[in-house]
Amino acid sequence: MREWAGSYPYYTRECLIERYQFEEEDGCPMWFKEACEENLFHLRKRRDRDVDRLDHVTRREQVLAQPPLREGWQHYQNLLRQQEDVLADNSDLDALLYGVKQFPALKRVTITPAAYGHLLAPLCPTQ
């Protein structure tokens, strides 16, 4: 059993394991393809029937310029390896502590995933 599935009830755990089987399609697992399609669905849904503003046109061009799923999967695996390396050697904690020490009057730090906004529309640039 995969370790992430251990915290779910038995029936749910079996459904999750079945969904995350590595049935290859387009060079990537089915769950990855489904997640990509779901992201694009939510991107289109957010626009709804709004007019074609400049940011909508830019996002549409970004979506159309996507690499094939196989390349996306390879990129995802590379990012996952990098994340595992960071978590293994605690360099994320080291970076946070270094940054906090640069502001001696700092009283509180709030870390939230909401800073990332939505697909192709981050609240703050991250590069």
Coordinates of N, CA and C in Angstrom, one line a residue:
M1 N 0.8 -1.2 0.0 CA 0.0 0.0 0.0 C 0.9 1.2 0.0
R2 N 0.5 2.2 -0.8 CA 1.2 3.5 -0.8 C 1.0 4.2 0.5
E3 N 2.1 4.9 1.0 CA 2.0 5.5 2.4 C 0.9 6.6 2.4
W4 N 0.6 7.3 1.3 CA -0.4 8.4 1.4 C -1.8 7.8 1.5
A5 N -2.0 6.6 1.1 CA -3.3 6.0 1.2 C -3.7 5.5 2.6
G6 N -2.7 5.4 3.4 CA -2.9 4.8 4.8 C -3.9 5.6 5.6
S7 N -4.0 6.9 5.4 CA -4.8 7.8 6.2 C -6.3 7.8 5.8
Y8 N -6.7 7.1 4.7 CA -8.0 7.1 4.2 C -8.7 5.8 4.7
P9 N -10.1 5.8 4.8 CA -10.8 4.6 5.1 C -10.6 3.5 4.0
Y10 N -10.8 2.3 4.3 CA -10.5 1.2 3.4 C -11.1 1.4 2.0
Y11 N -12.4 1.6 1.9 CA -13.0 1.7 0.5 C -12.4 2.9 -0.2
T12 N -12.3 4.0 0.4 CA -11.7 5.2 -0.3 C -10.3 4.9 -0.7
R13 N -9.6 4.2 0.2 CA -8.2 3.9 -0.1 C -8.1 3.1 -1.4
E14 N -9.0 2.1 -1.5 CA -8.9 1.2 -2.7 C -9.3 2.0 -3.9
C15 N -10.2 2.9 -3.8 CA -10.6 3.8 -5.0 C -9.4 4.6 -5.4
L16 N -8.7 5.2 -4.4 CA -7.6 6.1 -4.7 C -6.5 5.3 -5.4
I17 N -6.2 4.1 -4.8 CA -5.1 3.3 -5.4 C -5.5 2.9 -6.8
E18 N -6.7 2.6 -7.1 CA -7.1 2.2 -8.4 C -7.0 3.4 -9.4
R19 N -7.4 4.6 -8.9 CA -7.3 5.8 -9.8 C -5.9 6.1 -10.1
Y20 N -5.0 5.9 -9.2 CA -3.6 6.3 -9.4 C -2.7 5.2 -9.9
Q21 N -3.3 4.2 -10.5 CA -2.5 3.2 -11.2 C -1.8 3.8 -12.4
F22 N -0.7 3.3 -12.7 CA 0.1 3.9 -13.8 C -0.3 3.3 -15.1
E23 N -1.5 3.5 -15.6 CA -1.9 3.1 -16.9 C -1.4 4.2 -17.8
E24 N -0.5 3.9 -18.7 CA 0.1 4.9 -19.5 C -0.8 5.3 -20.7
E25 N -0.9 6.6 -20.9 CA -1.6 7.1 -22.1 C -0.9 8.4 -22.5
D26 N -0.5 8.5 -23.7 CA 0.3 9.7 -24.2 C 1.6 9.8 -23.4
G27 N 2.2 8.7 -23.0 CA 3.5 8.8 -22.3 C 3.4 9.2 -20.8
C28 N 2.3 9.3 -20.2 CA 2.2 9.7 -18.8 C 1.0 8.9 -18.2
P29 N 1.0 8.8 -16.8 CA -0.1 8.1 -16.1 C -1.4 8.8 -16.4
M30 N -2.5 8.0 -16.3 CA -3.8 8.5 -16.5 C -4.1 9.6 -15.5
W31 N -3.7 9.5 -14.2 CA -4.1 10.5 -13.2 C -3.5 11.8 -13.6
F32 N -2.3 11.8 -14.2 CA -1.6 13.1 -14.6 C -2.4 13.7 -15.8
K33 N -2.8 12.9 -16.7 CA -3.6 13.5 -17.8 C -4.9 14.0 -17.3
E34 N -5.6 13.3 -16.4 CA -6.9 13.8 -15.8 C -6.7 15.1 -15.1
A35 N -5.6 15.2 -14.3 CA -5.3 16.4 -13.6 C -5.1 17.6 -14.5
C36 N -4.4 17.4 -15.6 CA -4.1 18.5 -16.6 C -5.4 18.9 -17.2
E37 N -6.3 17.9 -17.6 CA -7.6 18.3 -18.2 C -8.5 19.0 -17.2
E38 N -8.4 18.6 -15.9 CA -9.2 19.3 -14.9 C -8.7 20.7 -14.7
N39 N -7.4 21.0 -14.7 CA -6.9 22.3 -14.6 C -7.4 23.2 -15.7
L40 N -7.3 22.7 -16.9 CA -7.8 23.4 -18.1 C -9.3 23.7 -18.0
F41 N -10.1 22.7 -17.5 CA -11.5 22.9 -17.3 C -11.8 24.1 -16.4
H42 N -11.0 24.1 -15.3 CA -11.2 25.2 -14.3 C -10.8 26.6 -14.9
L43 N -9.7 26.5 -15.7 CA -9.3 27.8 -16.3 C -10.4 28.3 -17.2
R44 N -11.0 27.5 -18.0 CA -12.1 27.9 -18.9 C -13.3 28.4 -18.1
K45 N -13.6 27.6 -17.1 CA -14.7 28.0 -16.2 C -14.6 29.3 -15.6
R46 N -13.4 29.7 -15.1 CA -13.2 31.0 -14.5 C -13.4 32.1 -15.5
R47 N -13.2 31.9 -16.7 CA -13.4 33.0 -17.7 C -14.9 33.2 -18.0
D48 N -15.7 32.1 -18.0 CA -17.1 32.0 -18.2 C -17.4 32.8 -19.5
R49 N -18.3 33.7 -19.5 CA -18.7 34.4 -20.7 C -18.1 35.9 -20.8
D50 N -17.0 36.1 -20.1 CA -16.4 37.4 -20.0 C -15.9 37.7 -21.4
V51 N -15.7 39.0 -21.6 CA -15.1 39.5 -22.9 C -13.7 39.1 -23.1
D52 N -13.1 39.1 -24.3 CA -11.7 38.8 -24.5 C -10.8 39.9 -24.1
R53 N -10.5 39.9 -22.8 CA -9.5 40.9 -22.3 C -8.1 40.4 -22.6
L54 N -7.2 41.3 -22.5 CA -5.8 41.0 -22.8 C -5.3 39.8 -22.1
D55 N -5.6 39.7 -20.7 CA -5.1 38.6 -20.0 C -5.7 37.3 -20.4
H56 N -7.0 37.3 -20.9 CA -7.6 36.1 -21.4 C -6.9 35.6 -22.7
V57 N -6.6 36.6 -23.5 CA -5.9 36.2 -24.8 C -4.5 35.6 -24.5
T58 N -3.8 36.2 -23.5 CA -2.5 35.8 -23.2 C -2.6 34.4 -22.6
R59 N -3.5 34.1 -21.7 CA -3.7 32.8 -21.1 C -4.0 31.7 -22.2
R60 N -4.9 32.1 -23.2 CA -5.3 31.2 -24.3 C -4.0 30.8 -25.1
E61 N -3.1 31.8 -25.3 CA -1.9 31.5 -26.1 C -1.0 30.6 -25.3
Q62 N -0.9 30.8 -23.9 CA -0.1 29.9 -23.1 C -0.7 28.5 -23.1
V63 N -2.0 28.4 -23.1 CA -2.6 27.0 -23.1 C -2.3 26.4 -24.5
L64 N -2.4 27.1 -25.6 CA -2.2 26.5 -26.9 C -0.7 26.2 -27.1
A65 N 0.2 26.9 -26.4 CA 1.6 26.7 -26.5 C 2.1 25.5 -25.6
Q66 N 1.2 24.8 -24.9 CA 1.7 23.8 -24.0 C 2.4 22.7 -24.7
P67 N 3.4 22.1 -24.1 CA 4.1 21.0 -24.7 C 3.2 19.8 -24.6
P68 N 3.6 18.7 -25.3 CA 2.8 17.5 -25.2 C 2.8 16.9 -23.8
L69 N 1.8 16.1 -23.5 CA 1.7 15.5 -22.2 C 3.0 14.8 -21.7
R70 N 3.6 14.1 -22.7 CA 4.8 13.3 -22.3 C 5.9 14.3 -21.8
E71 N 6.1 15.5 -22.4 CA 7.0 16.4 -21.9 C 6.6 17.0 -20.6
G72 N 5.3 17.3 -20.4 CA 4.8 17.8 -19.2 C 5.1 16.8 -18.0
W73 N 4.9 15.5 -18.3 CA 5.1 14.5 -17.3 C 6.6 14.4 -16.9
Q74 N 7.5 14.5 -17.9 CA 8.9 14.5 -17.6 C 9.3 15.8 -16.8
H75 N 8.7 16.9 -17.1 CA 9.0 18.1 -16.4 C 8.5 18.0 -14.9
Y76 N 7.3 17.4 -14.8 CA 6.7 17.2 -13.5 C 7.6 16.3 -12.6
Q77 N 8.1 15.2 -13.3 CA 9.0 14.3 -12.5 C 10.3 15.0 -12.1
N78 N 10.8 15.9 -12.9 CA 12.0 16.6 -12.6 C 11.7 17.5 -11.4
L79 N 10.6 18.3 -11.4 CA 10.2 19.1 -10.3 C 10.0 18.3 -9.0
L80 N 9.4 17.2 -9.2 CA 9.2 16.3 -8.0 C 10.5 15.9 -7.4
R81 N 11.5 15.5 -8.2 CA 12.8 15.1 -7.7 C 13.4 16.3 -7.0
Q82 N 13.3 17.5 -7.6 CA 13.9 18.7 -6.9 C 13.2 18.9 -5.6
Q83 N 11.9 18.8 -5.5 CA 11.2 19.0 -4.3 C 11.6 17.9 -3.2
E84 N 11.8 16.7 -3.6 CA 12.2 15.7 -2.7 C 13.6 16.0 -2.2
D85 N 14.5 16.5 -3.0 CA 15.8 16.8 -2.6 C 15.8 18.0 -1.5
V86 N 15.0 19.0 -1.8 CA 14.8 20.1 -0.9 C 14.3 19.6 0.5
L87 N 13.3 18.8 0.4 CA 12.7 18.2 1.7 C 13.7 17.3 2.4
A88 N 14.5 16.6 1.7 CA 15.4 15.7 2.3 C 16.5 16.4 3.1
D89 N 17.0 17.5 2.5 CA 18.1 18.2 3.2 C 17.7 19.5 4.0
N90 N 16.4 19.7 4.1 CA 15.8 20.8 4.9 C 16.3 22.2 4.3
S91 N 16.6 22.3 3.1 CA 17.0 23.6 2.5 C 15.9 24.6 2.5
D92 N 14.6 24.1 2.5 CA 13.5 25.0 2.5 C 13.5 25.7 3.9
L93 N 13.7 24.9 4.9 CA 13.7 25.5 6.3 C 14.9 26.4 6.5
D94 N 16.0 26.1 5.9 CA 17.2 26.9 6.0 C 17.0 28.3 5.3
A95 N 16.3 28.2 4.2 CA 16.0 29.5 3.4 C 15.0 30.3 4.2
L96 N 14.0 29.7 4.8 CA 13.0 30.5 5.6 C 13.7 31.1 6.8
L97 N 14.5 30.4 7.5 CA 15.2 30.9 8.7 C 16.1 32.1 8.3
Y98 N 16.9 31.9 7.2 CA 17.8 32.9 6.7 C 17.0 34.2 6.4
G99 N 15.8 34.0 5.7 CA 15.0 35.2 5.3 C 14.4 35.9 6.5
V100 N 14.0 35.1 7.5 CA 13.4 35.7 8.7 C 14.4 36.5 9.5
K101 N 15.7 36.0 9.5 CA 16.7 36.7 10.2 C 17.1 38.0 9.6
Q102 N 16.7 38.2 8.3 CA 17.0 39.5 7.7 C 16.1 40.6 8.1
F103 N 15.0 40.3 8.8 CA 14.0 41.2 9.3 C 13.9 41.1 10.8
P104 N 14.8 41.7 11.6 CA 14.8 41.5 13.0 C 13.5 42.0 13.7
A105 N 12.8 42.9 13.1 CA 11.6 43.4 13.8 C 10.3 42.6 13.4
L106 N 10.5 41.6 12.6 CA 9.4 40.8 12.1 C 8.7 40.1 13.3
K107 N 7.4 40.2 13.3 CA 6.7 39.6 14.4 C 6.0 38.3 14.0
R108 N 5.5 38.2 12.8 CA 4.7 37.1 12.3 C 5.0 36.8 10.9
V109 N 5.0 35.5 10.5 CA 5.1 35.1 9.2 C 3.9 34.2 8.9
T110 N 3.2 34.5 7.8 CA 2.1 33.7 7.4 C 2.4 33.0 6.0
I111 N 2.4 31.7 6.0 CA 2.7 30.9 4.8 C 1.4 30.3 4.3
T112 N 1.0 30.6 3.1 CA -0.3 30.1 2.6 C -0.1 29.8 1.1
P113 N -0.7 28.7 0.7 CA -0.7 28.4 -0.8 C -1.5 29.4 -1.6
A114 N -2.4 30.2 -1.0 CA -3.2 31.1 -1.7 C -2.4 32.1 -2.5
A115 N -1.1 32.3 -2.1 CA -0.3 33.3 -2.8 C -0.1 32.9 -4.3
Y116 N -0.3 31.7 -4.6 CA -0.1 31.2 -6.0 C -1.3 31.6 -7.0
G117 N -2.4 31.9 -6.4 CA -3.5 32.3 -7.3 C -4.1 31.1 -8.1
H118 N -4.3 31.3 -9.4 CA -4.9 30.3 -10.2 C -3.9 29.9 -11.3
L119 N -4.3 28.9 -12.0 CA -3.5 28.4 -13.1 C -3.2 29.5 -14.1
L120 N -2.0 29.7 -14.5 CA -1.6 30.8 -15.4 C -1.9 32.2 -15.0
A121 N -2.3 32.4 -13.7 CA -2.6 33.7 -13.2 C -2.1 33.8 -11.8
P122 N -0.8 33.7 -11.5 CA -0.3 33.8 -10.1 C -0.6 35.2 -9.6
L123 N -0.7 35.3 -8.3 CA -0.9 36.6 -7.6 C 0.4 37.3 -7.6
C124 N 1.5 36.6 -7.5 CA 2.8 37.2 -7.4 C 3.7 36.4 -8.4
P125 N 4.6 37.1 -9.1 CA 5.5 36.3 -10.0 C 6.5 35.5 -9.1
T126 N 6.7 34.2 -9.5 CA 7.5 33.3 -8.8 C 8.8 33.0 -9.5
Q127 N 9.2 33.6 -10.5 CA 10.4 33.3 -11.2 C 11.3 34.5 -11.2

